[in-house]
XYZ file of C-alpha atoms in Angstrom:
678
model
C -42.856 42.237 -42.363
C -45.564 40.550 -40.285
C -45.015 38.840 -36.960
C -45.192 34.997 -36.954
C -48.389 34.001 -35.192
C -46.995 31.746 -32.470
C -43.440 33.021 -32.193
C -42.032 34.796 -29.146
C -38.581 35.055 -30.753
C -38.215 38.818 -30.965
C -34.931 40.639 -31.022
C -34.993 44.233 -29.770
C -31.983 45.888 -31.338
C -33.153 49.409 -30.475
C -33.138 48.636 -26.743
C -29.938 46.615 -26.518
C -27.643 49.518 -25.691
C -29.800 50.695 -22.765
C -30.237 49.233 -19.293
C -33.512 47.372 -19.682
C -35.591 44.757 -17.935
C -35.857 41.604 -20.016
C -38.603 39.007 -20.216
C -37.654 35.399 -20.941
C -40.171 34.031 -23.441
C -40.276 30.346 -22.596
C -40.913 30.014 -18.883
C -43.778 29.323 -16.483
C -45.192 32.623 -17.765
C -45.855 31.067 -21.181
C -48.204 28.489 -19.723
C -50.202 30.990 -17.667
C -53.500 31.759 -19.461
C -54.137 34.948 -17.456
C -50.700 36.371 -18.123
C -50.828 35.296 -21.732
C -54.173 37.018 -22.224
C -52.714 40.194 -20.728
C -49.702 40.127 -23.046
C -51.387 38.754 -26.149
C -52.078 42.191 -27.693
C -48.323 42.731 -27.858
C -47.885 39.594 -29.986
C -50.535 40.317 -32.612
C -49.697 39.256 -36.152
C -50.958 42.526 -37.607
C -48.646 45.096 -39.116
C -50.108 47.601 -36.682
C -48.580 45.649 -33.815
C -45.312 45.572 -35.658
C -45.359 49.314 -36.167
C -46.134 49.889 -32.478
C -42.577 48.854 -31.551
C -40.325 50.644 -34.045
C -37.022 48.974 -34.893
C -38.009 45.971 -32.801
C -37.362 43.368 -35.471
C -34.161 42.416 -37.160
C -34.878 40.774 -40.551
C -31.314 39.470 -40.657
C -31.922 37.119 -37.735
C -31.103 33.509 -38.536
C -33.441 30.652 -37.846
C -31.115 29.397 -35.102
C -31.372 32.748 -33.363
C -35.135 32.576 -33.632
C -35.269 29.061 -32.214
C -33.045 30.054 -29.294
C -35.523 32.701 -28.209
C -34.866 36.353 -27.605
C -35.554 38.872 -24.788
C -38.536 41.252 -24.829
C -38.127 44.600 -23.021
C -40.545 45.168 -20.153
C -41.200 48.660 -21.479
C -43.206 47.096 -24.292
C -45.439 45.219 -21.888
C -45.753 46.488 -18.350
C -44.497 50.061 -18.235
C -47.918 51.364 -19.223
C -49.361 49.829 -16.053
C -46.507 48.746 -13.839
C -48.837 48.610 -10.825
C -51.266 46.159 -12.424
C -52.655 43.929 -9.686
C -52.771 40.147 -9.659
C -54.350 37.643 -7.264
C -51.028 37.405 -5.408
C -50.280 41.138 -5.338
C -48.634 42.800 -8.347
C -48.218 41.218 -11.766
C -44.662 42.430 -12.190
C -43.660 40.843 -8.860
C -45.318 37.574 -9.903
C -43.128 37.624 -12.994
C -40.057 38.098 -10.802
C -41.064 35.211 -8.547
C -41.715 32.884 -11.494
C -38.330 33.648 -13.044
C -39.904 35.249 -16.105
C -38.378 38.598 -15.282
C -34.847 39.372 -14.234
C -34.818 41.469 -10.998
C -32.863 44.710 -11.185
C -32.503 47.737 -8.972
C -33.981 49.861 -11.772
C -37.212 47.869 -11.678
C -37.668 48.313 -7.927
C -36.775 51.998 -8.191
C -39.374 52.492 -10.908
C -41.972 50.621 -8.851
C -41.453 52.857 -5.813
C -41.511 55.971 -7.982
C -44.824 54.952 -9.566
C -46.312 54.230 -6.138
C -45.140 57.605 -4.830
C -46.375 59.598 -7.836
C -49.805 57.941 -7.832
C -50.134 57.732 -4.019
C -50.647 53.952 -4.276
C -49.487 53.056 -0.777
C -50.891 49.495 -0.702
C -48.916 48.577 -3.812
C -45.921 50.332 -2.269
C -46.140 48.145 0.814
C -46.251 45.009 -1.341
C -43.191 46.159 -3.309
C -41.371 47.058 -0.075
C -42.027 43.604 1.375
C -40.842 41.970 -1.849
C -37.638 44.009 -1.879
C -36.749 42.863 1.644
C -36.780 39.249 0.380
C -34.649 40.044 -2.662
C -30.903 40.330 -3.149
C -31.305 44.129 -3.137
C -32.537 44.180 0.468
C -29.588 46.296 1.638
C -29.427 48.696 -1.351
C -29.358 52.185 0.219
C -30.645 53.855 -2.946
C -33.771 51.668 -2.928
C -34.337 52.186 0.788
C -34.175 55.937 0.202
C -36.858 55.459 -2.469
C -39.003 53.607 0.073
C -38.737 56.412 2.634
C -39.599 58.945 -0.060
C -42.538 56.817 -1.249
C -44.092 56.577 2.218
C -43.611 60.325 2.748
C -45.301 61.222 -0.528
C -48.189 58.887 0.322
C -48.593 60.711 3.645
C -47.669 57.727 5.836
C -45.018 59.385 7.979
C -44.982 56.688 10.652
C -44.148 54.011 8.077
C -41.532 56.321 6.577
C -39.929 56.711 10.000
C -39.969 52.943 10.599
C -38.348 52.318 7.201
C -35.768 54.985 8.110
C -35.034 53.406 11.494
C -34.730 49.904 9.975
C -32.097 50.969 7.432
C -28.680 49.459 8.132
C -26.972 52.461 6.529
C -28.130 56.030 5.882
C -26.745 58.848 3.784
C -27.630 62.506 3.290
C -30.410 61.608 0.841
C -32.037 59.442 3.528
C -32.074 62.221 6.100
C -33.250 64.792 3.564
C -36.086 62.533 2.388
C -37.496 62.145 5.901
C -37.012 65.822 6.802
C -38.797 66.821 3.589
C -41.593 64.353 4.312
C -42.219 65.826 7.753
C -42.018 69.397 6.446
C -44.442 68.770 3.594
C -46.952 66.908 5.771
C -47.392 69.556 8.455
C -45.155 67.954 11.062
C -42.495 70.679 11.249
C -41.304 70.035 14.784
C -40.352 66.460 13.924
C -38.486 67.672 10.835
C -36.463 70.104 12.931
C -35.736 67.451 15.583
C -33.803 65.425 12.986
C -31.213 68.149 12.373
C -29.252 67.744 15.649
C -29.112 63.967 15.067
C -27.719 64.567 11.575
C -25.076 66.941 12.805
C -23.971 64.553 15.561
C -23.353 61.952 12.852
C -21.296 64.564 10.945
C -23.803 64.651 8.102
C -23.536 67.981 6.293
C -26.944 69.310 5.127
C -27.159 70.246 1.458
C -29.345 72.772 -0.337
C -32.335 70.427 -0.497
C -32.047 69.717 3.224
C -31.924 73.407 4.099
C -34.891 74.240 1.853
C -37.043 71.700 3.739
C -35.720 72.825 7.135
C -36.666 76.435 6.390
C -40.130 75.298 5.322
C -40.444 73.545 8.678
C -39.213 76.640 10.527
C -41.911 78.726 8.857
C -44.630 76.392 10.152
C -43.158 75.412 13.535
C -45.010 76.192 16.758
C -42.184 78.374 18.080
C -39.925 80.846 16.310
C -36.531 79.978 17.762
C -34.711 77.760 15.260
C -34.944 79.830 12.081
C -32.034 82.172 12.729
C -29.805 79.328 13.936
C -30.434 77.253 10.814
C -30.020 80.387 8.695
C -26.579 80.909 10.230
C -25.703 77.250 9.613
C -26.684 77.567 5.951
C -24.461 80.633 5.578
C -21.514 78.707 7.041
C -22.264 75.813 4.690
C -22.186 78.135 1.680
C -25.709 77.166 0.526
C -27.381 80.575 0.630
C -26.096 81.547 -2.821
C -28.583 79.041 -4.254
C -31.702 81.007 -5.255
C -33.998 78.212 -4.051
C -32.395 78.081 -0.609
C -32.502 81.884 -0.444
C -36.174 81.856 -1.425
C -36.865 79.294 1.304
C -35.163 81.557 3.888
C -37.204 84.503 2.648
C -40.422 82.474 2.850
C -39.589 81.336 6.376
C -39.229 84.899 7.675
C -42.351 85.984 5.785
C -44.413 83.161 7.331
C -43.227 84.216 10.780
C -44.450 87.749 10.022
C -40.922 89.165 9.982
C -41.235 91.078 6.743
C -38.219 93.340 7.382
C -35.971 90.285 7.613
C -37.685 88.760 4.572
C -37.031 91.917 2.539
C -33.405 91.988 3.677
C -32.902 88.398 2.473
C -34.690 89.217 -0.784
C -32.506 92.263 -1.457
C -29.325 90.235 -0.848
C -30.242 87.413 -3.234
C -27.604 87.276 -5.967
C -30.261 86.175 -8.430
C -34.032 86.235 -8.160
C -36.710 84.136 -9.807
C -40.483 83.713 -9.722
C -40.209 81.646 -6.528
C -38.466 84.407 -4.575
C -40.882 87.076 -5.841
C -43.869 84.892 -5.000
C -42.574 84.233 -1.481
C -42.234 87.971 -0.827
C -45.642 88.833 -2.298
C -47.308 85.987 -0.368
C -45.755 87.271 2.861
C -47.364 90.690 2.454
C -50.645 89.096 1.378
C -50.788 86.933 4.519
C -50.385 90.069 6.624
C -53.211 91.670 4.614
C -50.920 94.509 3.562
C -52.742 95.052 0.308
C -50.894 98.151 -0.840
C -47.463 96.576 -0.364
C -48.670 93.406 -2.086
C -49.738 95.393 -5.133
C -46.513 97.431 -5.073
C -44.331 94.309 -5.082
C -46.462 92.840 -7.856
C -45.760 95.942 -9.959
C -42.023 95.694 -9.194
C -42.075 92.033 -10.249
C -43.609 93.022 -13.578
C -41.026 95.777 -14.127
C -38.253 93.273 -13.400
C -39.512 91.180 -16.343
C -40.676 88.245 -14.243
C -43.930 86.687 -15.342
C -46.640 86.244 -12.723
C -47.634 82.650 -11.979
C -50.764 81.133 -10.472
C -49.106 81.461 -7.059
C -48.611 85.187 -7.662
C -52.224 85.788 -8.636
C -53.502 83.647 -5.783
C -51.588 85.772 -3.247
C -52.813 89.037 -4.760
C -56.433 87.879 -4.800
C -56.079 86.919 -1.126
C -54.748 90.397 -0.314
C -57.609 92.053 -2.195
C -60.089 89.840 -0.338
C -58.669 90.931 3.016
C -59.039 94.595 2.089
C -62.345 94.196 0.283
C -60.657 95.928 -2.673
C -63.107 94.872 -5.365
C -61.878 97.232 -8.101
C -58.250 96.279 -7.575
C -59.235 92.625 -7.610
C -61.053 93.097 -10.911
C -57.990 94.797 -12.396
C -55.723 91.902 -11.372
C -58.275 89.431 -12.746
C -58.187 91.266 -16.093
C -54.367 91.231 -15.992
C -54.406 87.463 -15.472
C -56.713 86.956 -18.456
C -54.532 89.135 -20.711
C -51.420 87.213 -19.644
C -53.005 84.005 -20.930
C -53.215 82.230 -17.572
C -55.825 79.483 -17.421
C -58.453 79.510 -14.698
C -57.349 76.443 -12.736
C -59.051 75.298 -9.545
C -56.122 76.577 -7.454
C -56.255 80.211 -8.570
C -59.988 80.050 -9.322
C -60.772 79.231 -5.702
C -58.905 82.297 -4.420
C -60.482 84.425 -7.173
C -64.045 83.483 -6.288
C -63.171 83.935 -2.592
C -61.931 87.437 -3.429
C -65.179 88.349 -5.171
C -67.282 86.902 -2.343
C -65.297 88.696 0.394
C -65.300 91.941 -1.587
C -69.084 92.010 -1.649
C -69.873 90.559 -5.096
C -71.331 87.100 -4.555
C -72.722 87.220 -8.124
C -69.234 87.498 -9.623
C -68.049 84.697 -7.315
C -70.783 82.453 -8.716
C -69.725 83.313 -12.284
C -66.148 82.252 -11.512
C -67.379 78.999 -10.002
C -69.418 78.248 -13.131
C -66.348 78.824 -15.340
C -64.071 76.438 -13.440
C -63.301 73.463 -15.651
C -62.526 71.336 -12.606
C -64.169 71.916 -9.236
C -62.879 70.380 -6.041
C -64.269 70.454 -2.514
C -62.376 73.734 -1.901
C -64.325 75.344 -4.769
C -67.637 74.260 -3.277
C -66.567 75.348 0.207
C -65.504 78.777 -1.063
C -68.939 79.392 -2.544
C -70.641 78.030 0.561
C -68.532 80.371 2.711
C -69.592 83.271 0.503
C -73.279 82.458 0.858
C -72.881 82.136 4.632
C -71.049 85.460 4.964
C -73.644 87.236 2.850
C -76.484 85.829 4.942
C -77.961 83.917 1.995
C -79.093 80.987 4.130
C -81.514 79.377 1.679
C -78.915 79.540 -1.084
C -76.307 78.016 1.252
C -78.586 75.094 2.129
C -79.456 74.534 -1.537
C -75.747 74.646 -2.411
C -74.878 72.122 0.287
C -77.549 69.690 -0.870
C -76.560 70.075 -4.526
C -72.941 69.396 -3.585
C -73.947 66.137 -1.915
C -76.218 65.095 -4.780
C -73.260 65.393 -7.182
C -71.176 63.063 -5.032
C -68.823 65.686 -3.566
C -68.005 64.505 -0.049
C -68.385 67.351 2.514
C -65.515 67.842 4.961
C -65.102 69.710 8.243
C -64.970 73.089 6.504
C -68.116 72.344 4.515
C -70.084 71.653 7.673
C -68.599 74.685 9.401
C -69.859 76.847 6.532
C -73.398 75.461 6.564
C -73.600 75.745 10.366
C -72.399 79.365 10.155
C -75.074 80.115 7.560
C -77.755 78.626 9.819
C -76.440 80.676 12.744
C -76.580 83.920 10.762
C -80.110 83.132 9.623
C -81.445 82.038 13.000
C -82.288 78.567 11.653
C -81.849 76.559 14.849
C -83.614 73.370 13.757
C -81.692 73.204 10.454
C -78.389 73.915 12.204
C -78.884 71.076 14.658
C -79.860 68.762 11.793
C -76.614 69.467 9.919
C -74.577 69.106 13.112
C -76.050 65.634 13.656
C -75.504 64.829 9.960
C -71.749 65.132 10.436
C -71.507 61.786 12.200
C -73.550 60.066 9.465
C -71.128 61.501 6.909
C -68.135 60.181 8.902
C -66.959 63.708 9.713
C -65.828 64.139 13.313
C -67.006 67.472 14.805
C -64.131 69.705 15.869
C -64.111 72.530 18.388
C -65.070 75.086 15.695
C -68.315 73.203 15.034
C -69.217 73.226 18.726
C -68.479 76.963 18.871
C -70.842 77.558 15.953
C -73.670 75.607 17.647
C -73.213 77.680 20.816
C -73.357 80.801 18.638
C -76.464 79.471 16.848
C -78.329 78.853 20.116
C -77.052 82.056 21.707
C -78.080 84.341 18.840
C -81.557 82.825 18.978
C -81.772 83.710 22.676
C -81.617 80.077 23.812
C -78.943 80.814 26.398
C -79.885 78.020 28.809
C -79.716 75.460 25.983
C -76.359 76.879 24.912
C -75.013 76.483 28.469
C -76.307 72.890 28.643
C -74.763 72.140 25.253
C -71.365 73.320 26.524
C -71.647 71.185 29.662
C -72.430 68.101 27.565
C -69.655 68.565 25.014
C -67.501 65.415 24.622
C -64.356 67.533 24.278
C -62.973 70.211 26.629
C -64.419 73.678 26.087
C -62.080 76.410 24.862
C -61.974 80.186 25.058
C -63.813 80.374 21.721
C -66.751 78.383 23.139
C -67.171 80.641 26.166
C -66.581 83.682 23.971
C -69.557 82.713 21.812
C -71.724 82.400 24.925
C -70.489 85.735 26.315
C -71.263 87.446 23.003
C -74.794 86.046 23.099
C -75.217 87.246 26.699
C -74.131 90.730 25.603
C -76.662 90.625 22.758
C -79.528 89.539 25.040
C -78.361 91.469 28.132
C -77.982 88.461 30.457
C -75.425 89.827 32.906
C -75.279 86.880 35.312
C -74.604 84.170 32.739
C -72.303 86.612 30.931
C -70.257 87.076 34.090
C -69.911 83.279 34.450
C -68.756 82.925 30.819
C -66.318 85.821 31.227
C -64.736 84.241 34.318
C -64.154 81.046 32.333
C -62.527 83.132 29.601
C -60.274 84.971 32.056
C -58.994 81.596 33.280
C -58.281 80.329 29.774
C -56.872 83.512 28.216
C -56.370 86.365 30.697
C -54.558 88.602 28.206
C -57.242 88.705 25.511
C -58.947 92.121 25.493
C -62.099 90.825 23.776
C -63.772 89.209 26.829
C -63.003 92.229 29.015
C -64.580 94.590 26.482
C -67.641 92.372 26.063
C -68.154 92.119 29.831
C -67.714 95.877 30.229
C -70.251 96.502 27.472
C -72.654 93.999 29.038
C -72.473 95.731 32.415
C -72.751 99.168 30.797
C -75.818 98.345 28.691
C -77.570 96.889 31.770
C -76.751 99.958 33.892
C -74.273 98.200 36.191
C -71.725 101.014 36.079
C -69.888 99.997 39.256
C -69.220 96.528 37.839
C -68.221 98.109 34.529
C -65.693 100.311 36.332
C -64.215 97.233 38.021
C -63.681 95.628 34.619
C -61.930 98.796 33.398
C -59.683 98.700 36.459
C -58.918 95.019 35.881
C -57.891 95.820 32.293
C -55.639 98.663 33.406
C -53.904 96.585 36.085
C -53.441 93.632 33.694
C -52.165 95.828 30.876
C -55.004 94.683 28.611
C -55.730 97.201 25.859
C -58.840 97.398 23.730
C -58.403 97.232 19.955
C -59.775 100.492 18.528
C -62.795 100.177 16.246
C -61.934 101.209 12.713
C -63.547 101.214 9.284
C -62.039 101.707 5.857
C -63.131 102.350 2.315
C -61.208 102.063 -0.969
C -61.441 105.068 -3.298
C -59.507 105.017 -6.594
C -57.114 102.273 -5.413
C -56.338 104.116 -2.158
C -57.465 102.822 1.222
C -58.841 105.431 3.649
C -58.990 104.370 7.318
C -61.237 105.922 9.970
C -61.217 105.474 13.741
C -64.013 106.640 16.030
C -63.493 110.172 17.367
C -60.286 110.535 15.329
C -59.776 113.790 13.439
C -56.447 112.932 11.763
C -57.860 112.644 8.237
C -56.934 115.769 6.214
C -60.538 116.209 5.051
C -62.168 115.617 8.426
C -64.049 118.942 8.460
C -65.709 118.086 5.128
C -66.518 114.614 6.393
C -68.111 115.881 9.609
C -70.131 118.500 7.716
C -71.308 115.821 5.278
C -72.465 113.536 8.070
C -74.334 116.351 9.809
C -76.288 116.952 6.581
C -77.005 113.244 6.204
C -77.985 112.958 9.875
C -80.539 115.740 9.479
C -82.039 114.056 6.377
C -82.405 110.591 7.900
C -83.984 112.000 11.057
C -86.679 113.483 8.835
C -87.597 109.986 7.599
C -87.676 108.306 10.995
C -84.129 107.659 12.210
C -83.869 107.896 16.004
C -80.348 107.650 17.516
C -80.052 104.655 19.846
C -77.919 105.941 22.681
C -77.792 102.513 24.314
C -74.784 101.885 22.071
C -72.784 104.667 23.752
C -71.326 102.729 26.650
C -70.154 105.710 28.698
C -71.649 107.072 31.911
C -72.565 110.467 30.417
C -75.784 112.427 29.821
C -78.134 111.786 26.895
C -76.995 114.801 24.839
C -73.346 113.765 25.005
C -74.290 110.186 24.175
C -76.009 111.299 20.987
C -73.012 113.444 20.030
C -70.710 110.442 20.482
C -72.814 108.431 18.038
C -72.030 110.904 15.249
C -68.389 109.878 15.119
C -68.550 106.085 14.862
C -66.007 104.947 12.298
C -68.473 103.429 9.773
C -70.425 106.689 9.646
C -67.241 108.655 8.921
C -66.264 106.162 6.215
C -69.736 106.392 4.668
C -69.671 110.212 4.639
C -66.246 110.156 2.962
C -67.443 107.665 0.329
C -70.504 109.810 -0.440
C -68.209 112.805 -0.919
C -65.917 110.982 -3.348
C -68.010 108.394 -5.196
C -70.091 109.438 -8.204
C -73.878 109.625 -7.707
C -75.499 106.204 -7.650
C -72.210 104.276 -7.359
C -72.299 101.376 -4.848
C -70.306 101.755 -1.635
C -68.367 99.050 0.240
C -67.204 99.691 3.823
C -65.045 97.308 5.860
C -65.071 97.195 9.676
C -62.759 95.361 12.079
C -65.396 94.605 14.756
C -69.110 93.880 14.879
C -71.304 96.671 13.564
C -73.297 98.460 16.269
C -77.089 98.606 16.208
C -77.292 102.388 15.885
C -75.008 102.488 12.829
C -77.026 99.637 11.322
C -80.219 101.628 11.717
C -78.636 104.847 10.420
C -77.176 103.241 7.276
C -80.527 101.622 6.455
C -82.050 105.105 6.352
C -79.087 106.503 4.375
C -79.572 103.854 1.656
C -83.125 105.083 1.235
C -82.511 108.830 1.416
C -79.358 108.849 -0.752
C -80.631 106.098 -3.089
C -77.451 104.069 -2.744
C -76.488 100.412 -2.544
C -74.322 100.264 0.591
C -72.474 97.169 1.767
C -70.769 96.878 5.151
C -68.525 93.895 5.946
C -67.872 93.474 9.655
C -66.160 90.579 11.429
C -69.301 88.446 11.306
C -70.912 88.949 7.916
C -71.974 91.235 5.082
C -74.819 93.729 5.431
C -76.338 94.762 2.095
C -78.365 97.958 2.557
C -80.834 99.017 -0.119
C -84.008 101.135 -0.122
C -84.149 101.317 3.650
C -83.688 97.631 4.481
C -80.803 95.228 5.153
C -80.175 91.740 3.832
C -79.753 90.440 7.404
C -83.407 91.273 8.216
C -82.092 92.855 11.423
C -80.859 89.478 12.702
C -77.123 89.415 13.200
């Protein structure tokens, strides 16, 4: 049956039994050309239009029924684009104002939900204003939807105002605002709402507790978690696996893994969320072996790994530099049928980059079906860490040419690359470009410029730059200057920077060690002794230098002058053989890097037992001939070890990579990728 060309008399039998929004056919709407043109496709006379609304026509309708006019469900017209704009605001609200559409609470609820899901805050504001003029202005359910909508759109101040303006609030209202604060990185404000709730005798439910625990995990101080945990136990909510998982995640984010494990073990039932929270906790602490162990237990417990699981494991492998383990997990993900989404792909390419394989990172980037700014930043970070300055600059420019807007992290990466490559002019250009790109420089960007100038030996310019900064200088700023003074042996300026650091952070061992090393390398042993005394009196302890290498999925750690490894005699013998070989081809020990007031012979003996040399000797003992070697180090690599490993790469014909706190050093055939500038 075809639809009469000019008839709006349609009876919707299929929709009658449901709560629907009805459109009156003969009204001011019928005389509006713009509205008619929008709706005209729905009134086509073709059979295709008829088929588009199944069961919409009743052939038994009498002519009197047809003449009287019938109601058309809004779902046939506006639900596809409920937020369609009009000159006055929103089309659907125009229909309400003209009387063409009957206002219902369901319509407003759907409007706020669409605004929240699509982050359309302007349309949400229009709908909010319209609701306040309607007969539903005091409907608590709709006001809860408004609070939720503003929270999901990230406008927490408007959410709080809507909350405060409500004449009546229920538990859903409080939970919506608490969740909004927790999910938008304002945990302290989320936690501040709990005492107000309790004073009003509002009992938190499972959803409330889940958001409160999320806030506790991110809060600036760790003092509310246990109290809220106790309250949840009294409320009987901890038996819920989602609440239990939130408690577990809270303790894990605070670094309290023993408490997290205790909560995990006591969960009456576990799911992927609880397993992921536990695995992520170990991954954040860079406990790679425990992360992999829990992943294996999750598999044995018949829980399928999700993207969150793989992302955590890749992060753990990146922290350890465990390339082979990372490759195994990558293969496991492929076999499980998981798609390479941007979320897990970004952590995967970061793992490859931080584990020394920038080529594999680039392959992952190329395979991503959807790339976001995080994907581009991850690759840019990799290029910067590997000292590939030209590639980093090319990558940055290509990113901009494709319309990807750089953010603070993007600029931090490109500035770091310029610093590692000694490209002062380019670094200053990109720093000035930030303002033109509407990106406000943060303290990290200023630190990187100080580092850029300092590495290049432009210490006076670095000091002037600090003095002219528009924001207060921090310990990181003066730390960058002190590090540069240590590198270029400027004791006076270094002393000034160190004094600033002692004022800002007297308990940090780093500045004390740098100042001691600066005095020692310039022969000021009396001043160096005073720094040692200051450290002893203040209880400041130096972090021991350590290096590690992964052999057959086991991590082997080495500390300078430590003989605790069971194969230490073999390791020492191996290094003595290597030392003799590299001396034959020109290696000369640089005893300036032994910062002890001892004779030359003892200085040279001390150099033999630096942690990266021990790790390298162990890797040469256990890796097959020709296999590449990756060594990780927790502090900056010293100049003597850098020189020694360059010679080892030539004599032993090995590709050797060392990742220290600053960057990667790729040694091959007697040279390093850093070109001796680091």
